[in-house]
Amino acid sequence: MSVVLAVAQRGAGILTLKAATVANSEFNSDWLIALASAMQATMLARNGVGIAAPQVYVSKRVIIVASRANLRYPDAPDMPAVVMVNPEILEKSDNTILGEEGCLSVPDERGMVARAEMVKVRYFTLEGEPIETVFHGFPARIVQHEIDHLDGVLFVERLD
Ligand code: K1U
Ligand code: ZN
């Protein structure tokens, strides 16, 4: 059974830091697997579609992306939750889309943010396997929102 963690709220210092890269020696470790499991449980408990480790007070480059169709994005694909370690955006489209965002760390505030429609991302699995994937639309938006968290940026700093 997984632990549901406290979520850092806007104003917490950890949300402003650049998170540390996960070291090779940490892949496949009990603590990294436990972190990912607790992040997923916390995301589900808060009804989120993503989460980043700094939001649970761990300043490491780990995110989860879990797109699903919803009222704002009825055509969004249903994705199984994907854990990404040390994610990097390799390419992004020039064309941007303005879309509504929320944040587990900024309750009761939503706003319109312009994000690239497509991102090509390289990340590592919990076991350290490198993966390259292209995301479009809402999943691409979640990836960009979560990587922003790893760089200490909140969506409210990107409002249009
Ligand atoms: O990182 C987070 O704070 C999670 C955040 C992810 C996100 C939402 C919307 C656009 C980009 C990124 C959330 O999940 S907040 C909850 C939320 O806005 C939402 C929940 C279910 C469906 C749609 C949005
Ligand atoms: Zn957020």
PDB file of C-alpha atoms and ligand atoms in Angstrom:
ATOM      1  CA  MET A   1       0.000   0.000   0.000  1.00  0.00           C
ATOM      2  CA  SER A   2       1.356   3.388  -0.993  1.00  0.00           C
ATOM      3  CA  VAL A   3       1.771   6.501   1.047  1.00  0.00           C
ATOM      4  CA  VAL A   4      -0.059   9.711   0.163  1.00  0.00           C
ATOM      5  CA  LEU A   5       2.343  12.592   0.731  1.00  0.00           C
ATOM      6  CA  ALA A   6       1.788  16.255   1.598  1.00  0.00           C
ATOM      7  CA  VAL A   7       1.849  18.549  -1.445  1.00  0.00           C
ATOM      8  CA  ALA A   8       4.033  21.675  -1.261  1.00  0.00           C
ATOM      9  CA  GLN A   9       1.990  24.811  -1.783  1.00  0.00           C
ATOM     10  CA  ARG A  10       2.880  28.022  -3.644  1.00  0.00           C
ATOM     11  CA  GLY A  11       5.343  29.989  -1.497  1.00  0.00           C
ATOM     12  CA  ALA A  12       7.268  26.876  -0.402  1.00  0.00           C
ATOM     13  CA  GLY A  13      10.962  27.333  -1.233  1.00  0.00           C
ATOM     14  CA  ILE A  14      11.347  23.854  -2.722  1.00  0.00           C
ATOM     15  CA  LEU A  15       9.019  24.831  -5.595  1.00  0.00           C
ATOM     16  CA  THR A  16      11.491  27.522  -6.711  1.00  0.00           C
ATOM     17  CA  LEU A  17      14.603  25.311  -6.909  1.00  0.00           C
ATOM     18  CA  LYS A  18      16.177  23.545  -9.885  1.00  0.00           C
ATOM     19  CA  ALA A  19      15.811  19.870  -8.933  1.00  0.00           C
ATOM     20  CA  ALA A  20      18.862  17.562  -8.930  1.00  0.00           C
ATOM     21  CA  THR A  21      19.507  14.938 -11.598  1.00  0.00           C
ATOM     22  CA  VAL A  22      18.913  11.346 -10.430  1.00  0.00           C
ATOM     23  CA  ALA A  23      22.329   9.637 -10.335  1.00  0.00           C
ATOM     24  CA  ASN A  24      23.034   6.359 -12.133  1.00  0.00           C
ATOM     25  CA  SER A  25      23.515   4.651  -8.747  1.00  0.00           C
ATOM     26  CA  GLU A  26      19.926   5.585  -7.778  1.00  0.00           C
ATOM     27  CA  PHE A  27      18.199   3.767 -10.660  1.00  0.00           C
ATOM     28  CA  ASN A  28      16.288   0.680  -9.585  1.00  0.00           C
ATOM     29  CA  SER A  29      16.856   1.556  -5.930  1.00  0.00           C
ATOM     30  CA  ASP A  30      14.202   0.880  -3.300  1.00  0.00           C
ATOM     31  CA  TRP A  31      13.960   4.575  -2.497  1.00  0.00           C
ATOM     32  CA  LEU A  32      13.409   5.668  -6.119  1.00  0.00           C
ATOM     33  CA  ILE A  33      10.739   2.996  -6.601  1.00  0.00           C
ATOM     34  CA  ALA A  34       9.095   4.010  -3.295  1.00  0.00           C
ATOM     35  CA  LEU A  35       9.219   7.690  -4.326  1.00  0.00           C
ATOM     36  CA  ALA A  36       7.498   6.979  -7.656  1.00  0.00           C
ATOM     37  CA  SER A  37       4.858   4.852  -5.935  1.00  0.00           C
ATOM     38  CA  ALA A  38       4.125   7.548  -3.335  1.00  0.00           C
ATOM     39  CA  MET A  39       4.018  10.239  -6.049  1.00  0.00           C
ATOM     40  CA  GLN A  40       1.485   8.199  -7.998  1.00  0.00           C
ATOM     41  CA  ALA A  41      -0.656   7.603  -4.904  1.00  0.00           C
ATOM     42  CA  THR A  42      -0.545  11.335  -4.106  1.00  0.00           C
ATOM     43  CA  MET A  43      -1.450  12.305  -7.683  1.00  0.00           C
ATOM     44  CA  LEU A  44      -4.418   9.894  -7.656  1.00  0.00           C
ATOM     45  CA  ALA A  45      -5.574  11.052  -4.203  1.00  0.00           C
ATOM     46  CA  ARG A  46      -5.575  14.674  -5.476  1.00  0.00           C
ATOM     47  CA  ASN A  47      -7.244  13.775  -8.782  1.00  0.00           C
ATOM     48  CA  GLY A  48      -4.250  15.098 -10.748  1.00  0.00           C
ATOM     49  CA  VAL A  49      -3.068  14.240 -14.241  1.00  0.00           C
ATOM     50  CA  GLY A  50       0.584  14.739 -13.339  1.00  0.00           C
ATOM     51  CA  ILE A  51       2.966  15.374 -10.480  1.00  0.00           C
ATOM     52  CA  ALA A  52       6.625  16.306 -10.013  1.00  0.00           C
ATOM     53  CA  ALA A  53       8.886  15.222  -7.142  1.00  0.00           C
ATOM     54  CA  PRO A  54       9.459  18.768  -5.793  1.00  0.00           C
ATOM     55  CA  GLN A  55       5.700  18.944  -5.153  1.00  0.00           C
ATOM     56  CA  VAL A  56       6.179  16.208  -2.536  1.00  0.00           C
ATOM     57  CA  TYR A  57       9.269  17.913  -1.082  1.00  0.00           C
ATOM     58  CA  VAL A  58      11.830  15.837  -2.997  1.00  0.00           C
ATOM     59  CA  SER A  59      14.111  18.000  -5.153  1.00  0.00           C
ATOM     60  CA  LYS A  60      14.921  15.324  -7.758  1.00  0.00           C
ATOM     61  CA  ARG A  61      14.141  15.159 -11.475  1.00  0.00           C
ATOM     62  CA  VAL A  62      11.226  12.712 -11.433  1.00  0.00           C
ATOM     63  CA  ILE A  63       7.768  13.355 -12.907  1.00  0.00           C
ATOM     64  CA  ILE A  64       4.611  11.375 -13.628  1.00  0.00           C
ATOM     65  CA  VAL A  65       2.317  12.103 -16.590  1.00  0.00           C
ATOM     66  CA  ALA A  66      -1.157  10.515 -16.652  1.00  0.00           C
ATOM     67  CA  SER A  67      -3.391  12.118 -19.278  1.00  0.00           C
ATOM     68  CA  ARG A  68      -7.080  11.309 -19.314  1.00  0.00           C
ATOM     69  CA  ALA A  69     -10.106  12.779 -21.010  1.00  0.00           C
ATOM     70  CA  ASN A  70     -11.728  15.460 -18.865  1.00  0.00           C
ATOM     71  CA  LEU A  71     -14.190  18.361 -19.083  1.00  0.00           C
ATOM     72  CA  ARG A  72     -11.597  20.856 -20.342  1.00  0.00           C
ATOM     73  CA  TYR A  73      -9.867  18.412 -22.685  1.00  0.00           C
ATOM     74  CA  PRO A  74     -12.587  15.922 -23.723  1.00  0.00           C
ATOM     75  CA  ASP A  75     -10.441  14.541 -26.563  1.00  0.00           C
ATOM     76  CA  ALA A  76      -7.351  13.937 -24.409  1.00  0.00           C
ATOM     77  CA  PRO A  77      -6.017  10.389 -24.677  1.00  0.00           C
ATOM     78  CA  ASP A  78      -6.228   8.052 -21.689  1.00  0.00           C
ATOM     79  CA  MET A  79      -2.642   7.147 -20.848  1.00  0.00           C
ATOM     80  CA  PRO A  80      -1.399   4.776 -18.201  1.00  0.00           C
ATOM     81  CA  ALA A  81       0.709   6.796 -15.748  1.00  0.00           C
ATOM     82  CA  VAL A  82       4.244   7.197 -17.113  1.00  0.00           C
ATOM     83  CA  VAL A  83       7.091   7.763 -14.643  1.00  0.00           C
ATOM     84  CA  MET A  84       9.901   9.808 -16.220  1.00  0.00           C
ATOM     85  CA  VAL A  85      13.302  10.144 -14.586  1.00  0.00           C
ATOM     86  CA  ASN A  86      15.614  12.954 -15.741  1.00  0.00           C
ATOM     87  CA  PRO A  87      13.222  14.020 -18.552  1.00  0.00           C
ATOM     88  CA  GLU A  88      14.582  16.383 -21.197  1.00  0.00           C
ATOM     89  CA  ILE A  89      12.770  18.114 -24.022  1.00  0.00           C
ATOM     90  CA  LEU A  90      14.757  17.382 -27.195  1.00  0.00           C
ATOM     91  CA  GLU A  91      12.465  19.200 -29.616  1.00  0.00           C
ATOM     92  CA  LYS A  92       9.302  21.255 -29.399  1.00  0.00           C
ATOM     93  CA  SER A  93       6.950  22.541 -32.070  1.00  0.00           C
ATOM     94  CA  ASP A  94       6.961  26.217 -32.948  1.00  0.00           C
ATOM     95  CA  ASN A  95       3.191  26.269 -32.857  1.00  0.00           C
ATOM     96  CA  THR A  96       1.705  26.811 -29.446  1.00  0.00           C
ATOM     97  CA  ILE A  97      -1.769  26.235 -28.073  1.00  0.00           C
ATOM     98  CA  LEU A  98      -3.415  28.288 -25.363  1.00  0.00           C
ATOM     99  CA  GLY A  99      -5.030  25.970 -22.817  1.00  0.00           C
ATOM    100  CA  GLU A 100      -6.267  25.956 -19.244  1.00  0.00           C
ATOM    101  CA  GLU A 101      -4.030  24.646 -16.487  1.00  0.00           C
ATOM    102  CA  GLY A 102      -4.358  23.954 -12.804  1.00  0.00           C
ATOM    103  CA  CYS A 103      -1.744  22.885 -10.286  1.00  0.00           C
ATOM    104  CA  LEU A 104      -1.834  20.775  -7.150  1.00  0.00           C
ATOM    105  CA  SER A 105       0.502  23.353  -5.591  1.00  0.00           C
ATOM    106  CA  VAL A 106      -1.743  26.321  -6.481  1.00  0.00           C
ATOM    107  CA  PRO A 107      -5.234  25.282  -5.352  1.00  0.00           C
ATOM    108  CA  ASP A 108      -8.243  27.269  -6.501  1.00  0.00           C
ATOM    109  CA  GLU A 109      -6.401  29.007  -9.333  1.00  0.00           C
ATOM    110  CA  ARG A 110      -6.586  28.089 -12.990  1.00  0.00           C
ATOM    111  CA  GLY A 111      -5.319  30.011 -15.966  1.00  0.00           C
ATOM    112  CA  MET A 112      -4.537  30.016 -19.664  1.00  0.00           C
ATOM    113  CA  VAL A 113      -0.985  29.094 -20.659  1.00  0.00           C
ATOM    114  CA  ALA A 114       0.552  28.895 -24.147  1.00  0.00           C
ATOM    115  CA  ARG A 115       2.492  25.630 -24.592  1.00  0.00           C
ATOM    116  CA  ALA A 116       4.104  23.925 -27.558  1.00  0.00           C
ATOM    117  CA  GLU A 117       1.615  21.556 -29.212  1.00  0.00           C
ATOM    118  CA  MET A 118       4.291  18.850 -29.587  1.00  0.00           C
ATOM    119  CA  VAL A 119       7.310  17.882 -27.544  1.00  0.00           C
ATOM    120  CA  LYS A 120       9.864  15.146 -28.142  1.00  0.00           C
ATOM    121  CA  VAL A 121      11.106  13.953 -24.752  1.00  0.00           C
ATOM    122  CA  ARG A 122      13.964  11.719 -23.638  1.00  0.00           C
ATOM    123  CA  TYR A 123      13.674  10.215 -20.187  1.00  0.00           C
ATOM    124  CA  PHE A 124      14.768   7.171 -18.213  1.00  0.00           C
ATOM    125  CA  THR A 125      12.560   4.514 -16.673  1.00  0.00           C
ATOM    126  CA  LEU A 126      12.949   3.627 -12.992  1.00  0.00           C
ATOM    127  CA  GLU A 127      15.272   0.842 -14.147  1.00  0.00           C
ATOM    128  CA  GLY A 128      17.444   3.276 -16.105  1.00  0.00           C
ATOM    129  CA  GLU A 129      16.282   2.391 -19.613  1.00  0.00           C
ATOM    130  CA  PRO A 130      16.403   5.430 -21.956  1.00  0.00           C
ATOM    131  CA  ILE A 131      13.176   6.189 -23.843  1.00  0.00           C
ATOM    132  CA  GLU A 132      12.356   8.789 -26.507  1.00  0.00           C
ATOM    133  CA  THR A 133       8.691   9.654 -27.081  1.00  0.00           C
ATOM    134  CA  VAL A 134       6.707  12.333 -28.871  1.00  0.00           C
ATOM    135  CA  PHE A 135       3.672  13.837 -27.126  1.00  0.00           C
ATOM    136  CA  HIS A 136       0.969  16.048 -28.630  1.00  0.00           C
ATOM    137  CA  GLY A 137      -1.820  18.168 -27.192  1.00  0.00           C
ATOM    138  CA  PHE A 138      -2.825  17.677 -23.555  1.00  0.00           C
ATOM    139  CA  PRO A 139      -0.114  15.085 -22.714  1.00  0.00           C
ATOM    140  CA  ALA A 140       2.497  17.493 -24.182  1.00  0.00           C
ATOM    141  CA  ARG A 141       1.051  20.253 -21.995  1.00  0.00           C
ATOM    142  CA  ILE A 142       1.325  18.087 -18.865  1.00  0.00           C
ATOM    143  CA  VAL A 143       4.949  17.153 -19.711  1.00  0.00           C
ATOM    144  CA  GLN A 144       5.874  20.849 -20.060  1.00  0.00           C
ATOM    145  CA  HIS A 145       4.046  21.781 -16.826  1.00  0.00           C
ATOM    146  CA  GLU A 146       5.838  19.013 -14.895  1.00  0.00           C
ATOM    147  CA  ILE A 147       9.301  19.781 -16.323  1.00  0.00           C
ATOM    148  CA  ASP A 148       8.694  23.412 -15.332  1.00  0.00           C
ATOM    149  CA  HIS A 149       8.278  22.166 -11.741  1.00  0.00           C
ATOM    150  CA  LEU A 150      11.750  20.554 -11.993  1.00  0.00           C
ATOM    151  CA  ASP A 151      13.129  23.959 -13.000  1.00  0.00           C
ATOM    152  CA  GLY A 152      11.366  25.851 -10.209  1.00  0.00           C
ATOM    153  CA  VAL A 153       8.680  27.424 -12.411  1.00  0.00           C
ATOM    154  CA  LEU A 154       4.915  27.492 -11.669  1.00  0.00           C
ATOM    155  CA  PHE A 155       2.242  27.893 -14.357  1.00  0.00           C
ATOM    156  CA  VAL A 156       1.160  31.206 -12.763  1.00  0.00           C
ATOM    157  CA  GLU A 157       4.476  32.669 -14.011  1.00  0.00           C
ATOM    158  CA  ARG A 158       3.453  31.782 -17.583  1.00  0.00           C
ATOM    159  CA  LEU A 159      -0.106  33.116 -17.621  1.00  0.00           C
ATOM    160  CA  ASP A 160      -1.184  34.795 -20.858  1.00  0.00           C
TER     161      ASP A 160
HETATM  162  O1  K1U B   1       1.653  19.280 -11.600  1.00  0.00           O
HETATM  163  C1  K1U B   1       0.533  19.444 -11.120  1.00  0.00           C
HETATM  164  O2  K1U B   1       0.314  20.344 -10.319  1.00  0.00           O
HETATM  165  C2  K1U B   1      -0.583  18.556 -11.569  1.00  0.00           C
HETATM  166  C3  K1U B   1      -1.518  19.251 -12.557  1.00  0.00           C
HETATM  167  C4  K1U B   1      -1.094  18.896 -13.968  1.00  0.00           C
HETATM  168  C5  K1U B   1      -1.679  19.717 -15.085  1.00  0.00           C
HETATM  169  C6  K1U B   1      -3.027  20.005 -15.162  1.00  0.00           C
HETATM  170  C7  K1U B   1      -3.531  20.735 -16.228  1.00  0.00           C
HETATM  171  C8  K1U B   1      -2.685  21.165 -17.220  1.00  0.00           C
HETATM  172  C9  K1U B   1      -1.335  20.893 -17.133  1.00  0.00           C
HETATM  173  C10 K1U B   1      -0.842  20.155 -16.062  1.00  0.00           C
HETATM  174  C11 K1U B   1      -2.923  18.766 -12.259  1.00  0.00           C
HETATM  175  O3  K1U B   1      -3.253  17.668 -12.499  1.00  0.00           O
HETATM  176  S1  K1U B   1      -3.979  19.896 -11.501  1.00  0.00           S
HETATM  177  C12 K1U B   1      -5.562  19.135 -11.679  1.00  0.00           C
HETATM  178  C13 K1U B   1      -6.094  19.462 -13.016  1.00  0.00           C
HETATM  179  O4  K1U B   1      -5.922  20.580 -13.452  1.00  0.00           O
HETATM  180  C14 K1U B   1      -6.819  18.514 -13.826  1.00  0.00           C
HETATM  181  C15 K1U B   1      -7.285  17.334 -13.296  1.00  0.00           C
HETATM  182  C16 K1U B   1      -7.950  16.450 -14.100  1.00  0.00           C
HETATM  183  C17 K1U B   1      -8.143  16.727 -15.406  1.00  0.00           C
HETATM  184  C18 K1U B   1      -7.700  17.906 -15.944  1.00  0.00           C
HETATM  185  C19 K1U B   1      -7.025  18.808 -15.150  1.00  0.00           C
HETATM  186 ZN    ZN B   2       1.744  21.908 -11.036  1.00  0.00          ZN
END
